[in-house]
PDB file of C-alpha atoms and ligand atoms in Angstrom:
ATOM      1  CA  MET A   1     -15.893   3.863  11.289  1.00 87.00           C
ATOM      2  CA  GLU A   2     -15.806   2.676  14.927  1.00 90.00           C
ATOM      3  CA  LYS A   3     -12.429   1.867  16.512  1.00 92.00           C
ATOM      4  CA  THR A   4     -13.318  -1.822  16.947  1.00 90.00           C
ATOM      5  CA  THR A   5     -14.366  -2.076  13.280  1.00 91.00           C
ATOM      6  CA  PHE A   6     -11.117  -0.399  12.228  1.00 94.00           C
ATOM      7  CA  LYS A   7      -9.102  -2.942  14.232  1.00 94.00           C
ATOM      8  CA  LYS A   8     -10.976  -5.799  12.584  1.00 91.00           C
ATOM      9  CA  PHE A   9     -10.371  -4.160   9.207  1.00 92.00           C
ATOM     10  CA  LEU A  10      -6.617  -4.120  10.011  1.00 93.00           C
ATOM     11  CA  GLN A  11      -6.694  -7.777  11.048  1.00 90.00           C
ATOM     12  CA  VAL A  12      -8.144  -8.791   7.689  1.00 89.00           C
ATOM     13  CA  LEU A  13      -5.663  -6.584   5.845  1.00 87.00           C
ATOM     14  CA  ASP A  14      -2.801  -8.161   7.750  1.00 85.00           C
ATOM     15  CA  LYS A  15      -3.897 -11.666   6.745  1.00 83.00           C
ATOM     16  CA  MET A  16      -3.964 -10.787   3.041  1.00 79.00           C
ATOM     17  CA  GLU A  17      -0.715 -12.301   1.796  1.00 65.00           C
ATOM     18  CA  MET A  18      -0.310 -10.391  -1.408  1.00 58.00           C
ATOM     19  CA  MET A  19      -2.548  -7.424  -1.650  1.00 57.00           C
ATOM     20  CA  GLU A  20      -4.064  -6.427  -4.939  1.00 59.00           C
ATOM     21  CA  ALA A  21      -2.892  -3.064  -6.202  1.00 60.00           C
ATOM     22  CA  ASP A  22      -6.024  -2.586  -8.286  1.00 69.00           C
ATOM     23  CA  GLU A  23      -8.671  -1.131  -5.938  1.00 70.00           C
ATOM     24  CA  ASN A  24     -11.639  -3.103  -7.254  1.00 73.00           C
ATOM     25  CA  ARG A  25      -9.806  -6.387  -7.049  1.00 77.00           C
ATOM     26  CA  PHE A  26      -8.540  -5.370  -3.620  1.00 78.00           C
ATOM     27  CA  TYR A  27     -12.126  -4.913  -2.292  1.00 81.00           C
ATOM     28  CA  GLU A  28     -13.193  -8.222  -3.783  1.00 84.00           C
ATOM     29  CA  SER A  29     -10.412 -10.251  -2.181  1.00 84.00           C
ATOM     30  CA  PHE A  30     -10.744  -8.286   1.064  1.00 84.00           C
ATOM     31  CA  GLN A  31     -14.460  -9.139   1.357  1.00 87.00           C
ATOM     32  CA  ARG A  32     -13.797 -12.789   0.547  1.00 88.00           C
ATOM     33  CA  LEU A  33     -11.212 -13.059   3.344  1.00 88.00           C
ATOM     34  CA  ALA A  34     -13.316 -10.991   5.785  1.00 88.00           C
ATOM     35  CA  SER A  35     -16.240 -13.363   5.356  1.00 90.00           C
ATOM     36  CA  ASP A  36     -13.900 -16.363   5.893  1.00 90.00           C
ATOM     37  CA  MET A  37     -12.763 -14.727   9.144  1.00 88.00           C
ATOM     38  CA  ASN A  38     -16.362 -13.963  10.118  1.00 88.00           C
ATOM     39  CA  ILE A  39     -15.718 -10.237  10.145  1.00 87.00           C
ATOM     40  CA  GLN A  40     -18.324  -7.745   9.013  1.00 86.00           C
ATOM     41  CA  CYS A  41     -17.020  -4.684   7.203  1.00 86.00           C
ATOM     42  CA  THR A  42     -19.137  -2.790   4.687  1.00 87.00           C
ATOM     43  CA  ASP A  43     -17.667  -1.701   1.341  1.00 85.00           C
ATOM     44  CA  LYS A  44     -17.904   1.907   2.534  1.00 88.00           C
ATOM     45  CA  GLU A  45     -15.908   1.161   5.723  1.00 89.00           C
ATOM     46  CA  CYS A  46     -13.405  -0.872   3.773  1.00 88.00           C
ATOM     47  CA  MET A  47     -12.878   2.004   1.324  1.00 88.00           C
ATOM     48  CA  GLU A  48     -12.591   4.533   4.167  1.00 91.00           C
ATOM     49  CA  GLY A  49      -9.957   2.404   5.928  1.00 92.00           C
ATOM     50  CA  PHE A  50      -7.996   1.721   2.767  1.00 89.00           C
ATOM     51  CA  ARG A  51      -7.884   5.404   1.729  1.00 90.00           C
ATOM     52  CA  PHE A  52      -6.950   6.462   5.261  1.00 94.00           C
ATOM     53  CA  LEU A  53      -4.040   4.023   5.419  1.00 94.00           C
ATOM     54  CA  LEU A  54      -2.742   5.157   2.036  1.00 90.00           C
ATOM     55  CA  ASN A  55      -3.052   8.870   2.846  1.00 92.00           C
ATOM     56  CA  SER A  56      -1.408   8.498   6.264  1.00 94.00           C
ATOM     57  CA  HIS A  57       1.481   6.475   4.739  1.00 94.00           C
ATOM     58  CA  ASN A  58       0.579   3.387   6.753  1.00 95.00           C
ATOM     59  CA  LEU A  59       0.063   1.225   3.707  1.00 90.00           C
ATOM     60  CA  ILE A  60       3.359   0.915   1.911  1.00 84.00           C
ATOM     61  CA  SER A  61       3.043   0.335  -1.786  1.00 77.00           C
ATOM     62  CA  TYR A  62       5.757  -1.248  -3.897  1.00 72.00           C
ATOM     63  CA  GLY A  63       5.285  -2.681  -7.346  1.00 68.00           C
ATOM     64  CA  ASN A  64       1.825  -4.200  -7.401  1.00 66.00           C
ATOM     65  CA  THR A  65       1.423  -5.018  -3.711  1.00 74.00           C
ATOM     66  CA  PHE A  66       0.938  -3.281  -0.371  1.00 81.00           C
ATOM     67  CA  ASP A  67       2.227  -3.828   3.170  1.00 88.00           C
ATOM     68  CA  LEU A  68       0.666  -2.585   6.395  1.00 92.00           C
ATOM     69  CA  SER A  69       3.000  -0.402   8.501  1.00 94.00           C
ATOM     70  CA  GLN A  70       4.502  -1.959  11.656  1.00 96.00           C
ATOM     71  CA  PRO A  71       2.766   0.489  14.042  1.00 97.00           C
ATOM     72  CA  PHE A  72      -0.674  -0.510  12.748  1.00 97.00           C
ATOM     73  CA  TYR A  73       0.355  -4.194  12.813  1.00 95.00           C
ATOM     74  CA  VAL A  74       0.871  -3.743  16.570  1.00 96.00           C
ATOM     75  CA  TYR A  75      -2.200  -1.493  16.964  1.00 97.00           C
ATOM     76  CA  ALA A  76      -4.405  -4.222  15.470  1.00 95.00           C
ATOM     77  CA  ARG A  77      -3.204  -6.595  18.206  1.00 94.00           C
ATOM     78  CA  SER A  78      -3.426  -4.176  21.145  1.00 95.00           C
ATOM     79  CA  HIS A  79      -6.115  -4.133  23.819  1.00 94.00           C
ATOM     80  CA  SER A  80      -8.609  -1.302  23.773  1.00 93.00           C
ATOM     81  CA  ASN A  81      -7.466   1.729  25.800  1.00 93.00           C
ATOM     82  CA  SER A  82      -4.085   0.175  26.598  1.00 95.00           C
ATOM     83  CA  GLU A  83      -0.732   1.982  26.532  1.00 96.00           C
ATOM     84  CA  LEU A  84       0.353  -0.262  23.653  1.00 97.00           C
ATOM     85  CA  GLU A  85      -2.654   0.931  21.659  1.00 97.00           C
ATOM     86  CA  ALA A  86      -1.857   4.573  22.383  1.00 97.00           C
ATOM     87  CA  TYR A  87       1.857   4.367  21.558  1.00 98.00           C
ATOM     88  CA  SER A  88       1.360   2.337  18.374  1.00 98.00           C
ATOM     89  CA  LEU A  89      -1.187   4.907  17.217  1.00 97.00           C
ATOM     90  CA  PHE A  90       1.271   7.707  17.972  1.00 97.00           C
ATOM     91  CA  GLU A  91       3.940   5.926  15.922  1.00 98.00           C
ATOM     92  CA  ALA A  92       1.444   5.401  13.070  1.00 98.00           C
ATOM     93  CA  LEU A  93       0.773   9.149  13.144  1.00 97.00           C
ATOM     94  CA  LEU A  94       4.488   9.802  12.549  1.00 97.00           C
ATOM     95  CA  GLN A  95       4.577   7.802   9.303  1.00 97.00           C
ATOM     96  CA  ASP A  96       3.396  10.996   7.612  1.00 96.00           C
ATOM     97  CA  LYS A  97       6.568  13.070   7.021  1.00 95.00           C
ATOM     98  CA  ARG A  98       4.654  16.375   7.259  1.00 94.00           C
ATOM     99  CA  ILE A  99       3.782  15.482  10.845  1.00 95.00           C
ATOM    100  CA  LEU A 100       7.114  13.850  11.691  1.00 96.00           C
ATOM    101  CA  ASN A 101       9.024  16.977  10.670  1.00 94.00           C
ATOM    102  CA  THR A 102       6.808  19.530  12.391  1.00 94.00           C
ATOM    103  CA  ILE A 103       5.446  17.865  15.528  1.00 95.00           C
ATOM    104  CA  ASP A 104       6.240  19.506  18.859  1.00 95.00           C
ATOM    105  CA  LEU A 105       5.359  17.209  21.748  1.00 95.00           C
ATOM    106  CA  HIS A 106       4.772  20.128  24.101  1.00 93.00           C
ATOM    107  CA  LYS A 107       2.259  21.849  21.856  1.00 93.00           C
ATOM    108  CA  ASP A 108      -1.183  20.918  20.509  1.00 91.00           C
ATOM    109  CA  LEU A 109      -1.143  18.137  17.911  1.00 91.00           C
ATOM    110  CA  PRO A 110      -1.558  19.448  14.332  1.00 90.00           C
ATOM    111  CA  PHE A 111      -5.174  18.323  13.997  1.00 89.00           C
ATOM    112  CA  HIS A 112      -5.630  20.357  10.801  1.00 89.00           C
ATOM    113  CA  LEU A 113      -3.178  17.979   9.069  1.00 89.00           C
ATOM    114  CA  LEU A 114      -4.954  14.827  10.210  1.00 91.00           C
ATOM    115  CA  ASP A 115      -7.395  12.585   8.442  1.00 92.00           C
ATOM    116  CA  PRO A 116     -10.763  12.566  10.324  1.00 93.00           C
ATOM    117  CA  LEU A 117     -10.264   8.873  11.152  1.00 95.00           C
ATOM    118  CA  MET A 118      -6.827   9.540  12.755  1.00 95.00           C
ATOM    119  CA  HIS A 119      -8.373  12.438  14.648  1.00 93.00           C
ATOM    120  CA  TYR A 120     -11.128  10.162  15.957  1.00 94.00           C
ATOM    121  CA  LEU A 121      -8.690   7.353  16.895  1.00 95.00           C
ATOM    122  CA  LEU A 122      -6.442   9.752  18.822  1.00 94.00           C
ATOM    123  CA  ARG A 123      -9.427  11.159  20.693  1.00 93.00           C
ATOM    124  CA  ASN A 124     -10.370   7.593  21.574  1.00 92.00           C
ATOM    125  CA  SER A 125      -6.943   6.652  22.929  1.00 93.00           C
ATOM    126  CA  ILE A 126      -5.540   7.307  26.405  1.00 94.00           C
ATOM    127  CA  LEU A 127      -2.733   9.445  24.915  1.00 93.00           C
ATOM    128  CA  LEU A 128      -4.382  12.844  24.963  1.00 89.00           C
ATOM    129  CA  SER A 129      -5.385  15.279  27.607  1.00 79.00           C
ATOM    130  CA  HIS A 130      -7.249  18.002  25.704  1.00 84.00           C
ATOM    131  CA  SER A 131      -5.315  18.574  22.478  1.00 87.00           C
ATOM    132  CA  LYS A 132      -1.850  17.712  23.804  1.00 91.00           C
ATOM    133  CA  ILE A 133      -0.080  14.496  24.629  1.00 93.00           C
ATOM    134  CA  ASP A 134      -0.505  13.771  28.310  1.00 93.00           C
ATOM    135  CA  GLU A 135       2.678  14.541  30.309  1.00 92.00           C
ATOM    136  CA  LYS A 136       2.989  10.988  31.621  1.00 93.00           C
ATOM    137  CA  TYR A 137       3.401   9.628  28.082  1.00 95.00           C
ATOM    138  CA  LEU A 138       5.934  12.219  26.905  1.00 95.00           C
ATOM    139  CA  ASN A 139       9.151  10.268  27.594  1.00 96.00           C
ATOM    140  CA  ILE A 140       8.183   7.263  25.539  1.00 97.00           C
ATOM    141  CA  CYS A 141       6.653   9.447  22.793  1.00 97.00           C
ATOM    142  CA  GLN A 142       9.981  11.294  22.607  1.00 97.00           C
ATOM    143  CA  TRP A 143      11.826   7.985  22.256  1.00 97.00           C
ATOM    144  CA  ILE A 144       9.425   6.841  19.515  1.00 97.00           C
ATOM    145  CA  LEU A 145       9.875  10.160  17.701  1.00 97.00           C
ATOM    146  CA  GLU A 146      13.685   9.828  17.767  1.00 97.00           C
ATOM    147  CA  ASP A 147      13.608   6.235  16.495  1.00 96.00           C
ATOM    148  CA  VAL A 148      11.218   7.044  13.636  1.00 97.00           C
ATOM    149  CA  LYS A 149      13.467   9.977  12.656  1.00 96.00           C
ATOM    150  CA  LYS A 150      16.392   7.524  12.508  1.00 94.00           C
ATOM    151  CA  GLY A 151      14.460   5.594   9.868  1.00 93.00           C
ATOM    152  CA  TYR A 152      13.489   2.461  11.849  1.00 94.00           C
ATOM    153  CA  ASN A 153      10.250   0.963  10.532  1.00 92.00           C
ATOM    154  CA  CYS A 154       9.385   0.127  14.141  1.00 96.00           C
ATOM    155  CA  SER A 155      10.792   1.982  17.150  1.00 97.00           C
ATOM    156  CA  TYR A 156      12.587   0.112  19.933  1.00 97.00           C
ATOM    157  CA  ALA A 157      10.014   1.535  22.333  1.00 97.00           C
ATOM    158  CA  LEU A 158       7.197  -0.191  20.471  1.00 97.00           C
ATOM    159  CA  LYS A 159       9.164  -3.447  20.071  1.00 97.00           C
ATOM    160  CA  THR A 160       9.811  -3.547  23.816  1.00 97.00           C
ATOM    161  CA  LEU A 161       6.238  -2.636  24.727  1.00 97.00           C
ATOM    162  CA  TYR A 162       4.880  -5.310  22.391  1.00 97.00           C
ATOM    163  CA  THR A 163       7.240  -7.903  23.897  1.00 96.00           C
ATOM    164  CA  HIS A 164       6.058  -6.891  27.366  1.00 95.00           C
ATOM    165  CA  GLU A 165       2.414  -7.095  26.321  1.00 95.00           C
ATOM    166  CA  LEU A 166       2.852 -10.629  25.016  1.00 93.00           C
ATOM    167  CA  TYR A 167       4.987 -12.099  27.804  1.00 90.00           C
ATOM    168  CA  HIS A 168       4.693 -10.226  31.100  1.00 86.00           C
ATOM    169  CA  SER A 169       1.837 -12.381  32.348  1.00 82.00           C
ATOM    170  CA  VAL A 170       2.957 -15.710  30.845  1.00 81.00           C
ATOM    171  CA  LYS A 171       4.858 -18.216  32.941  1.00 86.00           C
ATOM    172  CA  LEU A 172       7.734 -19.501  30.797  1.00 89.00           C
ATOM    173  CA  ILE A 173      11.054 -21.194  31.371  1.00 93.00           C
ATOM    174  CA  PHE A 174      13.859 -18.963  30.165  1.00 93.00           C
ATOM    175  CA  LYS A 175      17.423 -19.749  29.090  1.00 95.00           C
ATOM    176  CA  ASN A 176      20.419 -17.586  28.050  1.00 96.00           C
ATOM    177  CA  GLU A 177      19.908 -15.188  30.988  1.00 96.00           C
ATOM    178  CA  ASP A 178      23.699 -14.780  31.245  1.00 96.00           C
ATOM    179  CA  LYS A 179      24.450 -14.360  27.531  1.00 96.00           C
ATOM    180  CA  PRO A 180      25.680 -10.918  26.483  1.00 95.00           C
ATOM    181  CA  VAL A 181      23.185  -8.562  24.836  1.00 96.00           C
ATOM    182  CA  ILE A 182      23.936  -6.151  21.967  1.00 94.00           C
ATOM    183  CA  SER A 183      24.512  -2.743  23.554  1.00 91.00           C
ATOM    184  CA  PHE A 184      21.292  -1.022  22.605  1.00 91.00           C
ATOM    185  CA  PRO A 185      21.557   2.716  23.220  1.00 89.00           C
ATOM    186  CA  ARG A 186      18.409   2.556  25.376  1.00 93.00           C
ATOM    187  CA  TYR A 187      18.869  -0.839  26.971  1.00 95.00           C
ATOM    188  CA  HIS A 188      18.387   0.637  30.438  1.00 95.00           C
ATOM    189  CA  GLN A 189      15.030   2.114  29.399  1.00 95.00           C
ATOM    190  CA  MET A 190      14.021  -1.121  27.632  1.00 96.00           C
ATOM    191  CA  LYS A 191      14.752  -3.119  30.804  1.00 96.00           C
ATOM    192  CA  LYS A 192      12.385  -0.828  32.732  1.00 96.00           C
ATOM    193  CA  ILE A 193       9.572  -1.848  30.365  1.00 96.00           C
ATOM    194  CA  TYR A 194      10.498  -5.517  29.992  1.00 95.00           C
ATOM    195  CA  SER A 195      12.920  -6.723  32.654  1.00 94.00           C
ATOM    196  CA  GLN A 196      13.111 -10.473  31.937  1.00 94.00           C
ATOM    197  CA  ARG A 197      16.538 -11.511  30.588  1.00 95.00           C
ATOM    198  CA  GLY A 198      17.065 -14.486  28.274  1.00 95.00           C
ATOM    199  CA  ILE A 199      14.771 -16.132  25.744  1.00 94.00           C
ATOM    200  CA  PRO A 200      12.102 -18.835  26.220  1.00 93.00           C
ATOM    201  CA  GLN A 201      13.537 -22.342  26.345  1.00 91.00           C
ATOM    202  CA  ASP A 202      10.853 -23.473  23.936  1.00 88.00           C
ATOM    203  CA  ARG A 203      11.181 -21.452  20.726  1.00 85.00           C
ATOM    204  CA  GLU A 204       7.516 -22.167  19.892  1.00 86.00           C
ATOM    205  CA  CYS A 205       6.581 -19.821  22.758  1.00 85.00           C
ATOM    206  CA  SER A 206       7.935 -16.840  20.858  1.00 88.00           C
ATOM    207  CA  LYS A 207       6.022 -17.483  17.666  1.00 90.00           C
ATOM    208  CA  GLU A 208       4.054 -14.191  17.765  1.00 91.00           C
ATOM    209  CA  LEU A 209       7.317 -12.294  18.010  1.00 93.00           C
ATOM    210  CA  GLN A 210       8.861 -14.369  15.217  1.00 94.00           C
ATOM    211  CA  ALA A 211       5.837 -13.547  13.025  1.00 94.00           C
ATOM    212  CA  PHE A 212       6.389  -9.877  13.792  1.00 95.00           C
ATOM    213  CA  PHE A 213      10.127 -10.204  13.013  1.00 97.00           C
ATOM    214  CA  LYS A 214       9.297 -11.783   9.656  1.00 96.00           C
ATOM    215  CA  ASP A 215       6.673  -9.168   8.816  1.00 93.00           C
ATOM    216  CA  CYS A 216       9.131  -6.317   9.583  1.00 95.00           C
ATOM    217  CA  LEU A 217      11.812  -7.862   7.351  1.00 96.00           C
ATOM    218  CA  PHE A 218       9.503  -8.600   4.422  1.00 94.00           C
ATOM    219  CA  ASN A 219       8.395  -4.988   4.617  1.00 92.00           C
ATOM    220  CA  GLU A 220      11.867  -3.437   4.985  1.00 95.00           C
ATOM    221  CA  PHE A 221      13.477  -5.560   2.246  1.00 95.00           C
ATOM    222  CA  ARG A 222      10.479  -5.254  -0.067  1.00 92.00           C
ATOM    223  CA  HIS A 223       9.895  -9.003  -0.264  1.00 92.00           C
ATOM    224  CA  ARG A 224      13.211  -9.779  -1.976  1.00 94.00           C
ATOM    225  CA  CYS A 225      16.447 -11.551  -1.082  1.00 96.00           C
ATOM    226  CA  VAL A 226      18.868  -8.719  -0.399  1.00 97.00           C
ATOM    227  CA  LEU A 227      21.623 -10.555  -2.313  1.00 95.00           C
ATOM    228  CA  CYS A 228      19.953 -11.985  -5.424  1.00 94.00           C
ATOM    229  CA  ASN A 229      16.510 -10.322  -5.581  1.00 94.00           C
ATOM    230  CA  ILE A 230      14.614 -13.624  -5.611  1.00 93.00           C
ATOM    231  CA  ASP A 231      11.032 -12.713  -4.689  1.00 91.00           C
ATOM    232  CA  LEU A 232       9.047 -15.983  -4.401  1.00 91.00           C
ATOM    233  CA  PRO A 233       7.675 -15.722  -0.832  1.00 89.00           C
ATOM    234  CA  HIS A 234       8.201 -19.417  -0.046  1.00 93.00           C
ATOM    235  CA  MET A 235      11.874 -19.182  -0.970  1.00 96.00           C
ATOM    236  CA  LEU A 236      12.507 -16.315   1.440  1.00 96.00           C
ATOM    237  CA  ILE A 237      13.727 -16.650   5.027  1.00 97.00           C
ATOM    238  CA  ALA A 238      13.694 -13.979   7.721  1.00 97.00           C
ATOM    239  CA  SER A 239      17.249 -14.700   8.782  1.00 98.00           C
ATOM    240  CA  HIS A 240      18.691 -13.753  12.187  1.00 98.00           C
ATOM    241  CA  ILE A 241      22.116 -12.086  12.066  1.00 98.00           C
ATOM    242  CA  LYS A 242      22.962 -12.877  15.683  1.00 98.00           C
ATOM    243  CA  PRO A 243      21.371 -16.338  15.783  1.00 97.00           C
ATOM    244  CA  PHE A 244      18.217 -16.836  17.841  1.00 95.00           C
ATOM    245  CA  ARG A 245      20.051 -19.434  19.962  1.00 95.00           C
ATOM    246  CA  ASP A 246      22.624 -16.796  21.054  1.00 97.00           C
ATOM    247  CA  CYS A 247      20.163 -14.047  22.027  1.00 97.00           C
ATOM    248  CA  GLY A 248      20.264 -12.954  25.668  1.00 96.00           C
ATOM    249  CA  TYR A 249      17.128 -10.785  25.654  1.00 96.00           C
ATOM    250  CA  LEU A 250      13.832 -11.364  23.917  1.00 95.00           C
ATOM    251  CA  VAL A 251      13.894  -7.995  22.136  1.00 95.00           C
ATOM    252  CA  GLU A 252      17.116  -9.084  20.373  1.00 96.00           C
ATOM    253  CA  ALA A 253      15.376 -12.195  19.081  1.00 95.00           C
ATOM    254  CA  MET A 254      12.448 -10.220  17.619  1.00 95.00           C
ATOM    255  CA  ASP A 255      14.405  -7.144  16.509  1.00 96.00           C
ATOM    256  CA  SER A 256      14.293  -6.812  12.716  1.00 97.00           C
ATOM    257  CA  GLN A 257      17.588  -4.886  12.864  1.00 97.00           C
ATOM    258  CA  ASN A 258      18.966  -8.277  13.881  1.00 98.00           C
ATOM    259  CA  GLY A 259      17.828  -9.688  10.549  1.00 98.00           C
ATOM    260  CA  LEU A 260      18.225  -9.820   6.789  1.00 98.00           C
ATOM    261  CA  LEU A 261      15.743 -11.134   4.261  1.00 98.00           C
ATOM    262  CA  LEU A 262      17.529 -13.883   2.327  1.00 97.00           C
ATOM    263  CA  CYS A 263      16.585 -16.676  -0.062  1.00 96.00           C
ATOM    264  CA  ARG A 264      17.069 -20.233   1.177  1.00 96.00           C
ATOM    265  CA  ASN A 265      20.494 -20.590  -0.464  1.00 95.00           C
ATOM    266  CA  HIS A 266      21.883 -17.345   0.872  1.00 96.00           C
ATOM    267  CA  ASP A 267      20.309 -17.896   4.294  1.00 97.00           C
ATOM    268  CA  TYR A 268      22.212 -21.181   4.595  1.00 97.00           C
ATOM    269  CA  LEU A 269      25.513 -19.631   3.494  1.00 97.00           C
ATOM    270  CA  PHE A 270      25.038 -16.760   5.951  1.00 98.00           C
ATOM    271  CA  ASP A 271      23.920 -18.978   8.823  1.00 97.00           C
ATOM    272  CA  GLN A 272      26.898 -21.303   8.347  1.00 97.00           C
ATOM    273  CA  GLY A 273      29.363 -18.398   8.115  1.00 97.00           C
ATOM    274  CA  TYR A 274      30.382 -18.835   4.473  1.00 97.00           C
ATOM    275  CA  ILE A 275      29.431 -15.200   3.959  1.00 97.00           C
ATOM    276  CA  ALA A 276      29.339 -12.127   6.198  1.00 98.00           C
ATOM    277  CA  PHE A 277      29.311  -8.334   5.853  1.00 98.00           C
ATOM    278  CA  ASN A 278      31.856  -5.762   6.967  1.00 96.00           C
ATOM    279  CA  ASP A 279      31.006  -2.449   8.649  1.00 94.00           C
ATOM    280  CA  LYS A 280      30.525  -0.708   5.315  1.00 96.00           C
ATOM    281  CA  GLY A 281      28.069  -3.407   4.200  1.00 97.00           C
ATOM    282  CA  GLN A 282      30.506  -5.063   1.799  1.00 98.00           C
ATOM    283  CA  LEU A 283      30.024  -8.805   1.261  1.00 97.00           C
ATOM    284  CA  LEU A 284      32.779 -11.022   2.663  1.00 97.00           C
ATOM    285  CA  ILE A 285      33.068 -14.477   1.081  1.00 97.00           C
ATOM    286  CA  SER A 286      34.861 -17.334   2.801  1.00 96.00           C
ATOM    287  CA  GLU A 287      37.740 -18.881   0.882  1.00 95.00           C
ATOM    288  CA  GLU A 288      36.063 -22.249   1.466  1.00 94.00           C
ATOM    289  CA  ILE A 289      33.535 -21.618  -1.331  1.00 94.00           C
ATOM    290  CA  ASP A 290      33.705 -20.584  -4.983  1.00 93.00           C
ATOM    291  CA  PRO A 291      31.783 -17.262  -5.263  1.00 92.00           C
ATOM    292  CA  ALA A 292      30.755 -17.810  -8.901  1.00 89.00           C
ATOM    293  CA  ARG A 293      28.852 -20.996  -8.055  1.00 88.00           C
ATOM    294  CA  TYR A 294      26.648 -19.122  -5.602  1.00 86.00           C
ATOM    295  CA  SER A 295      26.129 -15.949  -7.692  1.00 82.00           C
ATOM    296  CA  LEU A 296      28.193 -13.971  -5.195  1.00 92.00           C
ATOM    297  CA  SER A 297      30.482 -11.031  -5.830  1.00 93.00           C
ATOM    298  CA  LYS A 298      32.820  -9.403  -3.331  1.00 93.00           C
ATOM    299  CA  ASP A 299      31.816  -6.058  -4.884  1.00 96.00           C
ATOM    300  CA  PHE A 300      28.306  -6.462  -3.471  1.00 96.00           C
ATOM    301  CA  MET A 301      27.381  -3.757  -0.952  1.00 97.00           C
ATOM    302  CA  LEU A 302      24.325  -3.587   1.301  1.00 97.00           C
ATOM    303  CA  GLU A 303      22.449  -0.343   0.718  1.00 96.00           C
ATOM    304  CA  ASP A 304      23.169   2.366   3.303  1.00 96.00           C
ATOM    305  CA  THR A 305      19.503   2.392   4.385  1.00 95.00           C
ATOM    306  CA  TYR A 306      19.970  -1.143   5.759  1.00 97.00           C
ATOM    307  CA  LEU A 307      23.064  -0.184   7.772  1.00 97.00           C
ATOM    308  CA  SER A 308      21.618   1.219  10.985  1.00 95.00           C
ATOM    309  CA  GLU A 309      23.917   1.467  14.000  1.00 93.00           C
ATOM    310  CA  THR A 310      22.280  -1.549  15.660  1.00 95.00           C
ATOM    311  CA  ARG A 311      22.327  -3.697  12.510  1.00 97.00           C
ATOM    312  CA  LYS A 312      26.076  -2.975  12.231  1.00 97.00           C
ATOM    313  CA  MET A 313      26.499  -4.239  15.810  1.00 97.00           C
ATOM    314  CA  TYR A 314      24.673  -7.466  14.956  1.00 98.00           C
ATOM    315  CA  LEU A 315      26.737  -7.858  11.745  1.00 98.00           C
ATOM    316  CA  HIS A 316      29.901  -7.392  13.797  1.00 97.00           C
ATOM    317  CA  TYR A 317      28.742 -10.134  16.161  1.00 97.00           C
ATOM    318  CA  HIS A 318      28.041 -12.506  13.247  1.00 98.00           C
ATOM    319  CA  ARG A 319      31.373 -11.712  11.577  1.00 97.00           C
ATOM    320  CA  THR A 320      33.452 -12.289  14.694  1.00 96.00           C
ATOM    321  CA  HIS A 321      31.622 -15.437  15.872  1.00 97.00           C
ATOM    322  CA  TYR A 322      30.614 -17.219  12.685  1.00 97.00           C
ATOM    323  CA  PHE A 323      32.515 -16.074   9.575  1.00 97.00           C
ATOM    324  CA  LYS A 324      34.765 -18.932   8.330  1.00 93.00           C
ATOM    325  CA  LYS A 325      38.223 -17.453   7.862  1.00 83.00           C
ATOM    326  CA  LYS A 326      41.289 -19.441   6.895  1.00 69.00           C
ATOM    327  CA  ASP A 327      43.602 -19.940   9.862  1.00 60.00           C
TER     328      ASP A 327
HETATM  329 ZN1   ZN B 401      19.382 -14.919  -2.603  1.00 81.58          ZN
END
C-alpha cells in the first residue's frame, strides 16, 4: 500500500467512533465511512492496514472496540516528508515491546522484526540514512524512546512537535504568558521546539489540540470514568486537572497527563474542587458534600499506571489551588 493511501486509511479509522471488533463488520463499516469521506481504499488495502496496525500494537483493543495509537493519530495528520511524520513513525515503531526493549539508536534498525509495511514507511521517511537513524535526528529519537519507556501513550517530544506544527505559522493573540508552567523535566528542550508562551486568547483556536487531548484520554482510560466506570461516550468529559484557563504554555493545555477521563457528575465535582487526589492517588472528598450521595469513597485509589510524575504535579496544583478545605 502506498504511503498516501495508508494515511487516508488512518484518517478513516480515526473517524470511526466505535470500531467493530468483528473483522467482517469492521470492513463493512470502514468502507461505508470511507465512501462518505470520498476516500478510495480497496478491501485488500484495508485488510493489510488493519492487520499491520494490530501486529505492530498500534491498534489497541479493549473489550469489543479498538483505538488507534497516538503516534499514528499524529502521523495521519503530518505533512509528507516532514520531521513530524518521521518522529511519529519512529514512536509508532516503539509500540512493539520487542523493538522497544532491544533497539539501539546507534546501530542498524532491526528490520527482520518489522512488518513489510513498517519497513516501507521507514524507508519513505526522512529519518533514515542507510539502515540507521540519521545523526541529526538522534537527540529527539532518544527523548521519544525514554518517554515511551516511561509508559506515556504519547511522548512529550511528539506533543511539542505537533503543537509547533499546528501553531508556528498561525498569527494568534496569546494570553497567560506570565503564568507559571508545570516544571516539565524537558521544558528547556520543549521551548526550543515551540517557544511561544501562553495559550490562545480564543479557546476555539486550540480545537485540534483539544481533540488530541480528548483522544489521548479516551484511549488511556479505556473510555470509562475513572471513578465510577460509566462508559457512555456522551457522558464522558476529558477533564483538565490544571484548568485550561490557568495554563501558561500550550503543551500544558493539550497534555493528557494534565487530564482525567470523568463522567459529567464527577467532572463537575473535580472542577469545582469538591474532590481531589493526593500524591498516592487517594481520593480526597471535601467536607462540604456527602460522599454517599455521589457514589464516592475515600478508599478509592487511582491506579498506579495513571500516576506519572507529571500527572502528580498537575494533581498537586489542583489540590493546592482548588480543593475546598474547611478553614
Ligand atoms: Zn463518574
